[in-house]
PDB file of C-alpha atoms in Angstrom:
ATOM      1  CA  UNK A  33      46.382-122.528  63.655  1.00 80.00           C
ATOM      2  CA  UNK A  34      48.235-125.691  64.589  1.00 87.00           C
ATOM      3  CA  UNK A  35      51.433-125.695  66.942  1.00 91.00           C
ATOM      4  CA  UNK A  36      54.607-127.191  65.793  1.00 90.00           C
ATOM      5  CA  UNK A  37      53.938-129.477  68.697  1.00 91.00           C
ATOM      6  CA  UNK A  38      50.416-130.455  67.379  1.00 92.00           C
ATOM      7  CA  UNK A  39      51.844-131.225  64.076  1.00 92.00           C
ATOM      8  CA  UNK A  40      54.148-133.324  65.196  1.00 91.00           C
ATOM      9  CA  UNK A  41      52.100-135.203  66.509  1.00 90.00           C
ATOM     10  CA  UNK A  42      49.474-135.270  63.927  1.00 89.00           C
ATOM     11  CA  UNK A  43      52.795-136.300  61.862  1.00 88.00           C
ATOM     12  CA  UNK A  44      53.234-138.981  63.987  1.00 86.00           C
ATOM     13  CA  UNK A  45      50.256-140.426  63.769  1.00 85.00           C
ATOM     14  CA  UNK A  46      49.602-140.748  60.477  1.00 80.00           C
ATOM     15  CA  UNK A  47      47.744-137.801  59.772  1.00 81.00           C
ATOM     16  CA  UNK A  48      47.695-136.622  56.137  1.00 77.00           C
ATOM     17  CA  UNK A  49      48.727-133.346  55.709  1.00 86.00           C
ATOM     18  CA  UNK A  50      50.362-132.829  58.592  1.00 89.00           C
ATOM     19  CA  UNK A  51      54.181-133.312  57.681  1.00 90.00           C
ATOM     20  CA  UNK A  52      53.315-131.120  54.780  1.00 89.00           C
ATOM     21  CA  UNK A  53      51.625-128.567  56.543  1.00 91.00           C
ATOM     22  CA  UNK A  54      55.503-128.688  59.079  1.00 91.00           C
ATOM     23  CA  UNK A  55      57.346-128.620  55.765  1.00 91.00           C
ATOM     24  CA  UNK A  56      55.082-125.666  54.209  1.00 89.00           C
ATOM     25  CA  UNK A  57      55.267-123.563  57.550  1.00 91.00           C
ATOM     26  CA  UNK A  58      59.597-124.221  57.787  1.00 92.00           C
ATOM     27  CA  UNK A  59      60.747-124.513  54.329  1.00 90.00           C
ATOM     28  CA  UNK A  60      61.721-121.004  54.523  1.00 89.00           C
ATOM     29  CA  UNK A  61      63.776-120.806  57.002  1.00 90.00           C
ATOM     30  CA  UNK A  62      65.573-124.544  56.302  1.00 92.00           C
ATOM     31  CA  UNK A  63      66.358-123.306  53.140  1.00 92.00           C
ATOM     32  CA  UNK A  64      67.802-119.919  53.551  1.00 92.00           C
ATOM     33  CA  UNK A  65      69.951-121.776  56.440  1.00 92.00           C
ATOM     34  CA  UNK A  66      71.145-124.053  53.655  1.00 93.00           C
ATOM     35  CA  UNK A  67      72.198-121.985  51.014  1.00 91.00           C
ATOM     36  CA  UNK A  68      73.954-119.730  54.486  1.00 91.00           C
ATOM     37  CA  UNK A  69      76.193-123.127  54.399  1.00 92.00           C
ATOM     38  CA  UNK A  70      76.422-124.142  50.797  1.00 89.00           C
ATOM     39  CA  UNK A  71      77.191-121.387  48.113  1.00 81.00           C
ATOM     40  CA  UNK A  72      75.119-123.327  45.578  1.00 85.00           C
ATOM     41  CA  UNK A  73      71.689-122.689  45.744  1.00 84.00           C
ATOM     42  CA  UNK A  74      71.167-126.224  43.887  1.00 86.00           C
ATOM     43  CA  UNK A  75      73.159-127.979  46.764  1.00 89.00           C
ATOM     44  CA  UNK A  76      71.449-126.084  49.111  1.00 90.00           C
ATOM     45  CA  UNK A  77      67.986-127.091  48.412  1.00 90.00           C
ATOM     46  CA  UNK A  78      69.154-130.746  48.052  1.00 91.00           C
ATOM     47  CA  UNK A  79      70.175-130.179  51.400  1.00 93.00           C
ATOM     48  CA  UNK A  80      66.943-128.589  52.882  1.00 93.00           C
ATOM     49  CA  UNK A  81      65.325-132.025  50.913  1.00 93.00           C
ATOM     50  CA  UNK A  82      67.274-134.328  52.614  1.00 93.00           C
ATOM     51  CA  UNK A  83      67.023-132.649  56.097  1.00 94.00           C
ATOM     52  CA  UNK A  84      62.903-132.813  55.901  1.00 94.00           C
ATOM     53  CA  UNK A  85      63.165-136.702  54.359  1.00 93.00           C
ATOM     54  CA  UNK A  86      65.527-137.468  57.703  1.00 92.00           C
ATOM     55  CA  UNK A  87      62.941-135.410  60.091  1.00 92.00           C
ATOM     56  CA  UNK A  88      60.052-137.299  58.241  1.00 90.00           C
ATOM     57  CA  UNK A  89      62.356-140.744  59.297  1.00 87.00           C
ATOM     58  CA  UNK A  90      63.172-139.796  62.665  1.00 89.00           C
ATOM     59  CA  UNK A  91      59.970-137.530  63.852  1.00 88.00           C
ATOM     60  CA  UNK A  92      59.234-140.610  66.324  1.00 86.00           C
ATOM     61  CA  UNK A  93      62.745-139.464  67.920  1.00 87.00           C
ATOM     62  CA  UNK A  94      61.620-136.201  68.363  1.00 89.00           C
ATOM     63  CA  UNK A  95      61.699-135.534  72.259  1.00 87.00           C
ATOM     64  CA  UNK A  96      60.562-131.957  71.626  1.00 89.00           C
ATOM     65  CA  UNK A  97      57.901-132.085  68.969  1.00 89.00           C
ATOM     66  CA  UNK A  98      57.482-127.739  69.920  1.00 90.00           C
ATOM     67  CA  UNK A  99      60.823-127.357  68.715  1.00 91.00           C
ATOM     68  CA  UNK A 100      60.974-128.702  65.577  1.00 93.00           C
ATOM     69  CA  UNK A 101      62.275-126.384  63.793  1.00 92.00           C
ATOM     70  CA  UNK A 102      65.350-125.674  65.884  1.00 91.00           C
ATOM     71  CA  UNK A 103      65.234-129.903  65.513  1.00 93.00           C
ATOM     72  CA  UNK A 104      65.054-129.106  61.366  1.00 94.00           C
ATOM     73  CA  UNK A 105      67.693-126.506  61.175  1.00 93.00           C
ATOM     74  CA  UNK A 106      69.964-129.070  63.124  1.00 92.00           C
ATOM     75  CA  UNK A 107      69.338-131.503  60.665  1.00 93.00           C
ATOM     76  CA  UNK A 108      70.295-128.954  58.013  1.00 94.00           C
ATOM     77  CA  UNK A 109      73.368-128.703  59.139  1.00 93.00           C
ATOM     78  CA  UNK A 110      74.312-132.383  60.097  1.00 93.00           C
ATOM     79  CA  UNK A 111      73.336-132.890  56.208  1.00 93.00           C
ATOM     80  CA  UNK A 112      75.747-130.196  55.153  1.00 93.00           C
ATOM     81  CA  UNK A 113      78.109-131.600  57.066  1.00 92.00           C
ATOM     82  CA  UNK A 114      78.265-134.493  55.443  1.00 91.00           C
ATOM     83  CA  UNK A 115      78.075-134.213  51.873  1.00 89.00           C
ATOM     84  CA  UNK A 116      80.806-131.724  52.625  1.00 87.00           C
ATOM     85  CA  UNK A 117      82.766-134.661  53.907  1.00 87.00           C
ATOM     86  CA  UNK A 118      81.693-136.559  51.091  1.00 84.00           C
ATOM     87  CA  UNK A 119      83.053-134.207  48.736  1.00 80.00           C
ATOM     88  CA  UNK A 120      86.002-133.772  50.538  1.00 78.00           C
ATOM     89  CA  UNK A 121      86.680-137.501  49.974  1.00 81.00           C
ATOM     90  CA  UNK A 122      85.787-137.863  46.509  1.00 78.00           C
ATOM     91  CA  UNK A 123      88.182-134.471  45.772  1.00 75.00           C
ATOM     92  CA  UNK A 124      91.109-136.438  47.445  1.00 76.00           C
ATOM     93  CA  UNK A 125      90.186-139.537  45.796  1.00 73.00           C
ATOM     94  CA  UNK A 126      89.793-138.131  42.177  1.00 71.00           C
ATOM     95  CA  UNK A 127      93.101-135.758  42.518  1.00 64.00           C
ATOM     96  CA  UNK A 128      93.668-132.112  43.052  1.00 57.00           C
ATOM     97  CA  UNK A 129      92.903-131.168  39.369  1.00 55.00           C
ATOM     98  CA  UNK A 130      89.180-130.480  40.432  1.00 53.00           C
ATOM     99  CA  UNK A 131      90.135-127.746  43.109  1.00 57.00           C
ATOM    100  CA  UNK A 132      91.456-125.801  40.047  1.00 55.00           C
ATOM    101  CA  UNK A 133      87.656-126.844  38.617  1.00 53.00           C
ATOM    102  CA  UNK A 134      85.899-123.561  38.403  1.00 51.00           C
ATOM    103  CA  UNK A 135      83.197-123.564  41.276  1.00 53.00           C
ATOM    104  CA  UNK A 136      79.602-123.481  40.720  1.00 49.00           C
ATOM    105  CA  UNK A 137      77.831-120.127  40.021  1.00 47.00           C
ATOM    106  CA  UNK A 138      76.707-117.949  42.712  1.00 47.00           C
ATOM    107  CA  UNK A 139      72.501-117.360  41.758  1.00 51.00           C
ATOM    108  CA  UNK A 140      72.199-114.387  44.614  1.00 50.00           C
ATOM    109  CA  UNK A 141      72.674-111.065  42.548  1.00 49.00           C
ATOM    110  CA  UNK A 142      75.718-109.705  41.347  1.00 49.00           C
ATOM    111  CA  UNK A 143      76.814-107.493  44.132  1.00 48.00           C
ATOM    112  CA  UNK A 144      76.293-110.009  46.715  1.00 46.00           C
ATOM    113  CA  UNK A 145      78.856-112.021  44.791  1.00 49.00           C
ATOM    114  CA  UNK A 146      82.106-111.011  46.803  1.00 72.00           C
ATOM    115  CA  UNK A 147      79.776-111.071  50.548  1.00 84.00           C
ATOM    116  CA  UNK A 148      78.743-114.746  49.822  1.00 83.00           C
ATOM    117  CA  UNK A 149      82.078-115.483  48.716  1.00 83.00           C
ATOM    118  CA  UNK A 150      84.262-114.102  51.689  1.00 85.00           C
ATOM    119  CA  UNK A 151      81.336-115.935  54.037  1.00 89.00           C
ATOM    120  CA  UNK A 152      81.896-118.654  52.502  1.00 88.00           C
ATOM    121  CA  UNK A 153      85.449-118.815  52.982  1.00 88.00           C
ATOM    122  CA  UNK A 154      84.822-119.133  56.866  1.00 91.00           C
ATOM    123  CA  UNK A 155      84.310-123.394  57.946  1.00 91.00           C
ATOM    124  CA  UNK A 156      80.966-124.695  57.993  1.00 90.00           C
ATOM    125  CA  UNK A 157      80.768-124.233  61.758  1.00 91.00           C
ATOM    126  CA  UNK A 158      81.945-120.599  61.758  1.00 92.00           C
ATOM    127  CA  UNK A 159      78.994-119.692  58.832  1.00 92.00           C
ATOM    128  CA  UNK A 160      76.604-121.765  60.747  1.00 92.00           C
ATOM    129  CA  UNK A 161      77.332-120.076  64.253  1.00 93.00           C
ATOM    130  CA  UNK A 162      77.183-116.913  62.749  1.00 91.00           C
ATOM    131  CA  UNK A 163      73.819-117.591  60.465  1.00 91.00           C
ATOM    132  CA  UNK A 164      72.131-118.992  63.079  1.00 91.00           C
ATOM    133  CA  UNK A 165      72.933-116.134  65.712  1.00 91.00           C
ATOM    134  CA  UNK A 166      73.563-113.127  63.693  1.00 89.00           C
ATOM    135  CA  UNK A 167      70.617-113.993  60.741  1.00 86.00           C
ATOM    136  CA  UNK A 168      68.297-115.559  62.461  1.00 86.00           C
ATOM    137  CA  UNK A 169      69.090-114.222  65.802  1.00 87.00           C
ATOM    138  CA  UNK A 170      68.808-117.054  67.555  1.00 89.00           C
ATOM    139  CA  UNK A 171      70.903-116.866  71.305  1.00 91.00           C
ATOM    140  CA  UNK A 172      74.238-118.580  71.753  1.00 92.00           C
ATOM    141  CA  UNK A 173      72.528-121.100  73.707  1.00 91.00           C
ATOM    142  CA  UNK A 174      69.311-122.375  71.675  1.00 90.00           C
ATOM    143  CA  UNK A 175      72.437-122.122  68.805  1.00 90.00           C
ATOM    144  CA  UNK A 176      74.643-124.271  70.690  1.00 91.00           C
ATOM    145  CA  UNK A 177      71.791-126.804  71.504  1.00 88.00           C
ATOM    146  CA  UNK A 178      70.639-126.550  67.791  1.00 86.00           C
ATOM    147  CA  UNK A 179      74.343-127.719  66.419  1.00 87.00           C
ATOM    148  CA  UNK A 180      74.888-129.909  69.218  1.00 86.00           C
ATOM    149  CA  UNK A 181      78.032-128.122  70.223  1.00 88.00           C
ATOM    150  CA  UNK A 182      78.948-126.458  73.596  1.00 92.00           C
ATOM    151  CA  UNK A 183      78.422-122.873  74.286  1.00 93.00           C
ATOM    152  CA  UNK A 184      81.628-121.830  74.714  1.00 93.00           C
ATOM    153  CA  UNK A 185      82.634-123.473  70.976  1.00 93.00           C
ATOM    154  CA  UNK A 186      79.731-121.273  69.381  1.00 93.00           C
ATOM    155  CA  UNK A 187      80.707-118.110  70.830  1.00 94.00           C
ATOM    156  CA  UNK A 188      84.657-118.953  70.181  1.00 94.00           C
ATOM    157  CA  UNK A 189      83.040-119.708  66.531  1.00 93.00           C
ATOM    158  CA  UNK A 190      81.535-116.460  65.909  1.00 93.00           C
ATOM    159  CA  UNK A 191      84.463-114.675  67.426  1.00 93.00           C
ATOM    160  CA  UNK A 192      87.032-116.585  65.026  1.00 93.00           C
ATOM    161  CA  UNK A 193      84.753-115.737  61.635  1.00 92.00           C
ATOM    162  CA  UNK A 194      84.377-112.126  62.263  1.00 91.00           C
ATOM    163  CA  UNK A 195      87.869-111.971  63.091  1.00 92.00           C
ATOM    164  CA  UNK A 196      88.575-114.130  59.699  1.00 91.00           C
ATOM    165  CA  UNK A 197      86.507-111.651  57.848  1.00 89.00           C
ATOM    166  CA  UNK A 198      88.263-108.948  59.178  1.00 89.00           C
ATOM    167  CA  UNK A 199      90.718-109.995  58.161  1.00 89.00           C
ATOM    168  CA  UNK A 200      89.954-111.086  54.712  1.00 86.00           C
ATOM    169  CA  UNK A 201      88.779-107.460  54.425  1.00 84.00           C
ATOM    170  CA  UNK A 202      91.378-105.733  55.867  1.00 81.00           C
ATOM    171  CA  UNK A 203      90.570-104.198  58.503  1.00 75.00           C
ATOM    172  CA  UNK A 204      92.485-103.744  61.526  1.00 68.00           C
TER     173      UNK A 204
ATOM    174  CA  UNK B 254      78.412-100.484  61.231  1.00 62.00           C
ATOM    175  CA  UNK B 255      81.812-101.997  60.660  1.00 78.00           C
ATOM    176  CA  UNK B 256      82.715-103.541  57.089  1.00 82.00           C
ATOM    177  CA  UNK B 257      82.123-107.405  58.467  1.00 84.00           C
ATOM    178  CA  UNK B 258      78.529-106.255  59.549  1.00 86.00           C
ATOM    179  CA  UNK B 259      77.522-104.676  55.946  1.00 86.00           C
ATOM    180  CA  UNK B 260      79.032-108.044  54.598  1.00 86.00           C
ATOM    181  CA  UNK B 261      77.032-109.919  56.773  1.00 88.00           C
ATOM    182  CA  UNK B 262      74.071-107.934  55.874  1.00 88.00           C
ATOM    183  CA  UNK B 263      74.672-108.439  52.326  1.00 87.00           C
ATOM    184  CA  UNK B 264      75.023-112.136  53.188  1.00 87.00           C
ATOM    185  CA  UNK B 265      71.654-112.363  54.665  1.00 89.00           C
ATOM    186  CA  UNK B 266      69.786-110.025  52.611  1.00 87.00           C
ATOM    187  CA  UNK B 267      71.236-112.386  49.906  1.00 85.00           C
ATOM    188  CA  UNK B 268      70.293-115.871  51.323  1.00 84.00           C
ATOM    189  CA  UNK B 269      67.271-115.177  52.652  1.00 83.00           C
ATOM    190  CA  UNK B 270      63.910-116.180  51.521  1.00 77.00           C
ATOM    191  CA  UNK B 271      64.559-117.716  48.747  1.00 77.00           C
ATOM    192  CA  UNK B 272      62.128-118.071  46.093  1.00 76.00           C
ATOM    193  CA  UNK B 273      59.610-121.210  47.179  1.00 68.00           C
ATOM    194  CA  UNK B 274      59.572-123.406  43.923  1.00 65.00           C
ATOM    195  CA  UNK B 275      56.107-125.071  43.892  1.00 69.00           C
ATOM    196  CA  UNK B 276      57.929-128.281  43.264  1.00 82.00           C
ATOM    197  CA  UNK B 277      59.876-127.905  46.526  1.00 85.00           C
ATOM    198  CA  UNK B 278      57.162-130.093  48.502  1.00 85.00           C
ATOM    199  CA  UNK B 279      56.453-132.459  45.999  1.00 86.00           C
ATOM    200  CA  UNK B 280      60.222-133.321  45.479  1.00 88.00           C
ATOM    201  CA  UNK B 281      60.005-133.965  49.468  1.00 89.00           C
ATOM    202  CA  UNK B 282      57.316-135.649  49.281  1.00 88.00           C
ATOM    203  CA  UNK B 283      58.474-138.122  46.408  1.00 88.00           C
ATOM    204  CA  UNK B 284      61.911-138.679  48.383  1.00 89.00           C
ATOM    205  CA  UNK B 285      59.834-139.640  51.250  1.00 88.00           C
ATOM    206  CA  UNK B 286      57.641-141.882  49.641  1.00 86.00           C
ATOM    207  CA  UNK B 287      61.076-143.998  47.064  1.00 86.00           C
ATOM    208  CA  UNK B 288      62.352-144.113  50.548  1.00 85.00           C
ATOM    209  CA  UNK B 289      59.321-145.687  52.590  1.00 82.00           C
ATOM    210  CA  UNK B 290      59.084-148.224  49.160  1.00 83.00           C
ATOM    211  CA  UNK B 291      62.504-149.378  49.174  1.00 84.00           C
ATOM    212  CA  UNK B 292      61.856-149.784  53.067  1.00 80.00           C
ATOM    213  CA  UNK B 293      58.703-151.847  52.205  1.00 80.00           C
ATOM    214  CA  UNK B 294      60.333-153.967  49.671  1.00 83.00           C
ATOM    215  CA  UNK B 295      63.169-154.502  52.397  1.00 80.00           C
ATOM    216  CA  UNK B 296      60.639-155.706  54.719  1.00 79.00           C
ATOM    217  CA  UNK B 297      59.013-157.853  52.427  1.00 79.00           C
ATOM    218  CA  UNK B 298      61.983-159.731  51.413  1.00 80.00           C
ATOM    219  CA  UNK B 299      63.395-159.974  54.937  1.00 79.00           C
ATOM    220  CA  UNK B 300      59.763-161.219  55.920  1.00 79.00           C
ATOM    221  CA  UNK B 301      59.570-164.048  52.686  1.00 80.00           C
ATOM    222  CA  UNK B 302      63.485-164.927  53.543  1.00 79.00           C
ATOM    223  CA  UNK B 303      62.340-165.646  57.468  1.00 78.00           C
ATOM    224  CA  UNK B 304      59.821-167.526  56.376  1.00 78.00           C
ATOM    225  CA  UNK B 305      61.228-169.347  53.988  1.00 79.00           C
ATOM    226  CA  UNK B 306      64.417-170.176  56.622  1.00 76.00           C
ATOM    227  CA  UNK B 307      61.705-171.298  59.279  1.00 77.00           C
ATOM    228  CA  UNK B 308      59.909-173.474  56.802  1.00 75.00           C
ATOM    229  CA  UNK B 309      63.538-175.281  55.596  1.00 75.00           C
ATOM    230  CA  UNK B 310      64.576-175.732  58.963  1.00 72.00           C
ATOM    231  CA  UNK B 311      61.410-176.975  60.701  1.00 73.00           C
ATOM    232  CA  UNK B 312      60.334-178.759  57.454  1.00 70.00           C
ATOM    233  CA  UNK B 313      61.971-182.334  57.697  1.00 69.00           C
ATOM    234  CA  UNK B 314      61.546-182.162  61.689  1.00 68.00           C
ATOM    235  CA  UNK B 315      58.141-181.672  61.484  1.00 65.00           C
ATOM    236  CA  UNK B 316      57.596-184.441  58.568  1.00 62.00           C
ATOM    237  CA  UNK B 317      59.633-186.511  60.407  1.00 65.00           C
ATOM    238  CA  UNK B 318      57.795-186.272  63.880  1.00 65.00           C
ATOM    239  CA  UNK B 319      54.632-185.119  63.179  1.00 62.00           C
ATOM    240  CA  UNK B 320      51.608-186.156  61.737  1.00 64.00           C
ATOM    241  CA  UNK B 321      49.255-186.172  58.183  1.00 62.00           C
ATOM    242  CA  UNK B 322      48.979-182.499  58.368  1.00 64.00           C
ATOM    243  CA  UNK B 323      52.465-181.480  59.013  1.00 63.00           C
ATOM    244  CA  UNK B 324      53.567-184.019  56.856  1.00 62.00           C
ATOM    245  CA  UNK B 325      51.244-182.312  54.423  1.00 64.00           C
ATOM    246  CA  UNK B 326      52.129-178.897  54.830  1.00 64.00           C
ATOM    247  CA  UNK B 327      56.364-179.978  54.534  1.00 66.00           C
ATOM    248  CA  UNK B 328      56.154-181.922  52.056  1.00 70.00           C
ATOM    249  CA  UNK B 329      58.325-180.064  48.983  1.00 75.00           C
ATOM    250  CA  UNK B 330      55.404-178.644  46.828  1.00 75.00           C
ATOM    251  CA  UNK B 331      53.780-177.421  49.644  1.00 74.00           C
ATOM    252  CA  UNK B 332      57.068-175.101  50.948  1.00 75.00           C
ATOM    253  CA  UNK B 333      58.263-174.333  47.302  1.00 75.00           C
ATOM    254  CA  UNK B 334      54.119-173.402  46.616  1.00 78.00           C
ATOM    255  CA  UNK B 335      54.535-171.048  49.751  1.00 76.00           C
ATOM    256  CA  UNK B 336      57.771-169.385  48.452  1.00 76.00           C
ATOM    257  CA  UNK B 337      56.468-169.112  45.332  1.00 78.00           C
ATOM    258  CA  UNK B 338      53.282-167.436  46.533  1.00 82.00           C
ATOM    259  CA  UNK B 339      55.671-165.418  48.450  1.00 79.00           C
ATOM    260  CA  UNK B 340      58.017-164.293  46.057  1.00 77.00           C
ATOM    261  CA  UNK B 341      54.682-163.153  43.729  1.00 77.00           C
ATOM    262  CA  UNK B 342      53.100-161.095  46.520  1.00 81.00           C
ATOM    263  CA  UNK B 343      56.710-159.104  46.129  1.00 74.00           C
ATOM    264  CA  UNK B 344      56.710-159.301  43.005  1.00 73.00           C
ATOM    265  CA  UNK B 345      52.755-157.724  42.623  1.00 74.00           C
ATOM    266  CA  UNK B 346      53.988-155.682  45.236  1.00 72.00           C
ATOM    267  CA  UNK B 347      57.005-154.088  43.127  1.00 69.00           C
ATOM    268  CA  UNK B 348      54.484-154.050  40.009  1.00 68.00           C
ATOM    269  CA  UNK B 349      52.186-151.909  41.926  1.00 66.00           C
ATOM    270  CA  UNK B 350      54.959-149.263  42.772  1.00 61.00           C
ATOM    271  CA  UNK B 351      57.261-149.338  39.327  1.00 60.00           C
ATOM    272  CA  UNK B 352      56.875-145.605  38.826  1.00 54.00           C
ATOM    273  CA  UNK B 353      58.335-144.626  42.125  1.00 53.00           C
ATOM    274  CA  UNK B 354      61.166-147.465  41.416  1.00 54.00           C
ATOM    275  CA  UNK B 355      61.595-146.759  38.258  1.00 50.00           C
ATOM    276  CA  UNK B 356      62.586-142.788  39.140  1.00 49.00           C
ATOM    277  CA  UNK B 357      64.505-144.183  42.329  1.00 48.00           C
ATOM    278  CA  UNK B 358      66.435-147.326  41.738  1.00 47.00           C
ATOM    279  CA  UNK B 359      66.675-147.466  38.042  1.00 45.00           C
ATOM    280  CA  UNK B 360      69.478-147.202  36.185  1.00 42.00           C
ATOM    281  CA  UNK B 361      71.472-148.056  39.275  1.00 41.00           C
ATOM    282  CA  UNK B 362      71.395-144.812  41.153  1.00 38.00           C
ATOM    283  CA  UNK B 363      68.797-144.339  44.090  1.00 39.00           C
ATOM    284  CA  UNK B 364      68.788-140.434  43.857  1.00 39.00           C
ATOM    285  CA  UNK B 365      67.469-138.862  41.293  1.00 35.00           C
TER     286      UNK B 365
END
């Protein structure tokens, strides 16, 4: 079987296949990361889409074609990011009225309901920390390279959630 | 196992492996390919605009200074015969991938 690496390359050069052998092989795990960051499990395969359309755009960029997935999930979030900004704008732009908007059904099973909703009451930094290390078990580090962030603001991230869910749960 | 680790749990158990949807690839795949057609068209157009530029500005230097065969080649129906062989190469070009622009750019939105 084919490295990441190899794939890569085959990607880059043109060979058929290849890209959709990369997306076959990490689809899994670039979804699941998305709907860890978007409740909406419609949102969060739009998300996964447009993460493997910008690693199809930017593979030549790719310094690192053996880790592209850590590459992909980076992407992930970065396209999280900002349609979350995007909505953020188009909420303040079209008025308040749509907070009140009831939100957009949760598809995991009922009594995951209230789990997905408390995570995602923690910031899109704080869930992707946290899904990265703690779901994926990925270390602080690769994390920290993976979101582009320093160490020391991943581990202050994962610290701050569980204390917000702690919190949100009640515990002391 | 403290209350935030069985929500986590729940969290993950919840998220992950999601159900692959056969069409998951394709819709990829068809992103990939509105995208590398609106980058084509781009090209061409920025390509038939150069062109076209080069030709106007050049045009009346070279008729001016040169000889039968520039004068030939700048004389008006020669450079509005390029541009429209130009613009109909886009044109057969766009013709030739109206399914994937019709999904992508048409009515107005390029997402579908």
């Amino acid at each position: 079987m084919l490295t990441d690496g190899e794939l890569v390359q085959a990607a880059r050069r043109g060979q058929k296949g290849a890209f959709t052998a990369l997306m076959t092989r990490h689809q899994s795990a670039a979804r699941s990361f998305a709907r860890r960051l978007s409740a909406d499990p419609g949102e969060a395969d739009d998300i996964a889409q447009d993460a493997f359309v910008f690693a199809w755009s930017n593979l030549h960029r790719l310094r690192a074609p053996e880790r592209f997935k850590s590459w992909l999930l980076g992407a992930v979030l970065n396209t999280a990011r900002s349609r979350m900004r995007s909505r953020a704008r188009r909420r303040a732009r079209d008025g308040a009225w749509l907070d009140a908007a009831p939100q957009a059904a949760q598809a995991p099973g009922e009594a995951a309901v209230t789990a997905v909703q408390l995570f995602q009451a923690l910031s899109l930094d704080q869930r992707a920390a946290l899904a990265l290390c703690h779901g994926e078990g990925w270390s602080h580090a690769e994390a920290a390279e993976m979101l582009g962030q320093p160490l020391g603001t991943v581990k202050s991230n994962i610290r701050r959630a569980k204390e917000k869910l702690r919190t949100l749960l009640g515990e002391p | 196992m403290t209350k935030v680790d069985d929500v986590l749990s729940e969290v993950w158990a919840a998220t992950s492996d999601p159900p692959a949807p056969l069409a998951f690839n394709a819709a990829v795949l068809e992103r990939i390919a509105r995208r590398r057609a609106l980058r084509d068209i781009a090209f061409a157009a920025m390509l038939a605009f150069a062109v076209w530029a080069v030709a106007m500005a050049l045009g009346p230097v070279l008729a001016a200074e040169a000889g039968l065969l520039n004068a030939i080649l700048t004389t008006p129906a020669v450079l509005y015969s390029l541009q429209i062989v130009i613009a109909g190469l886009a044109v057969v070009y766009a013709v030739r991938n109206m399914p994937v622009l019709r999904r992508s750019v048409w009515p107005l939105g390029l997402r579908r």
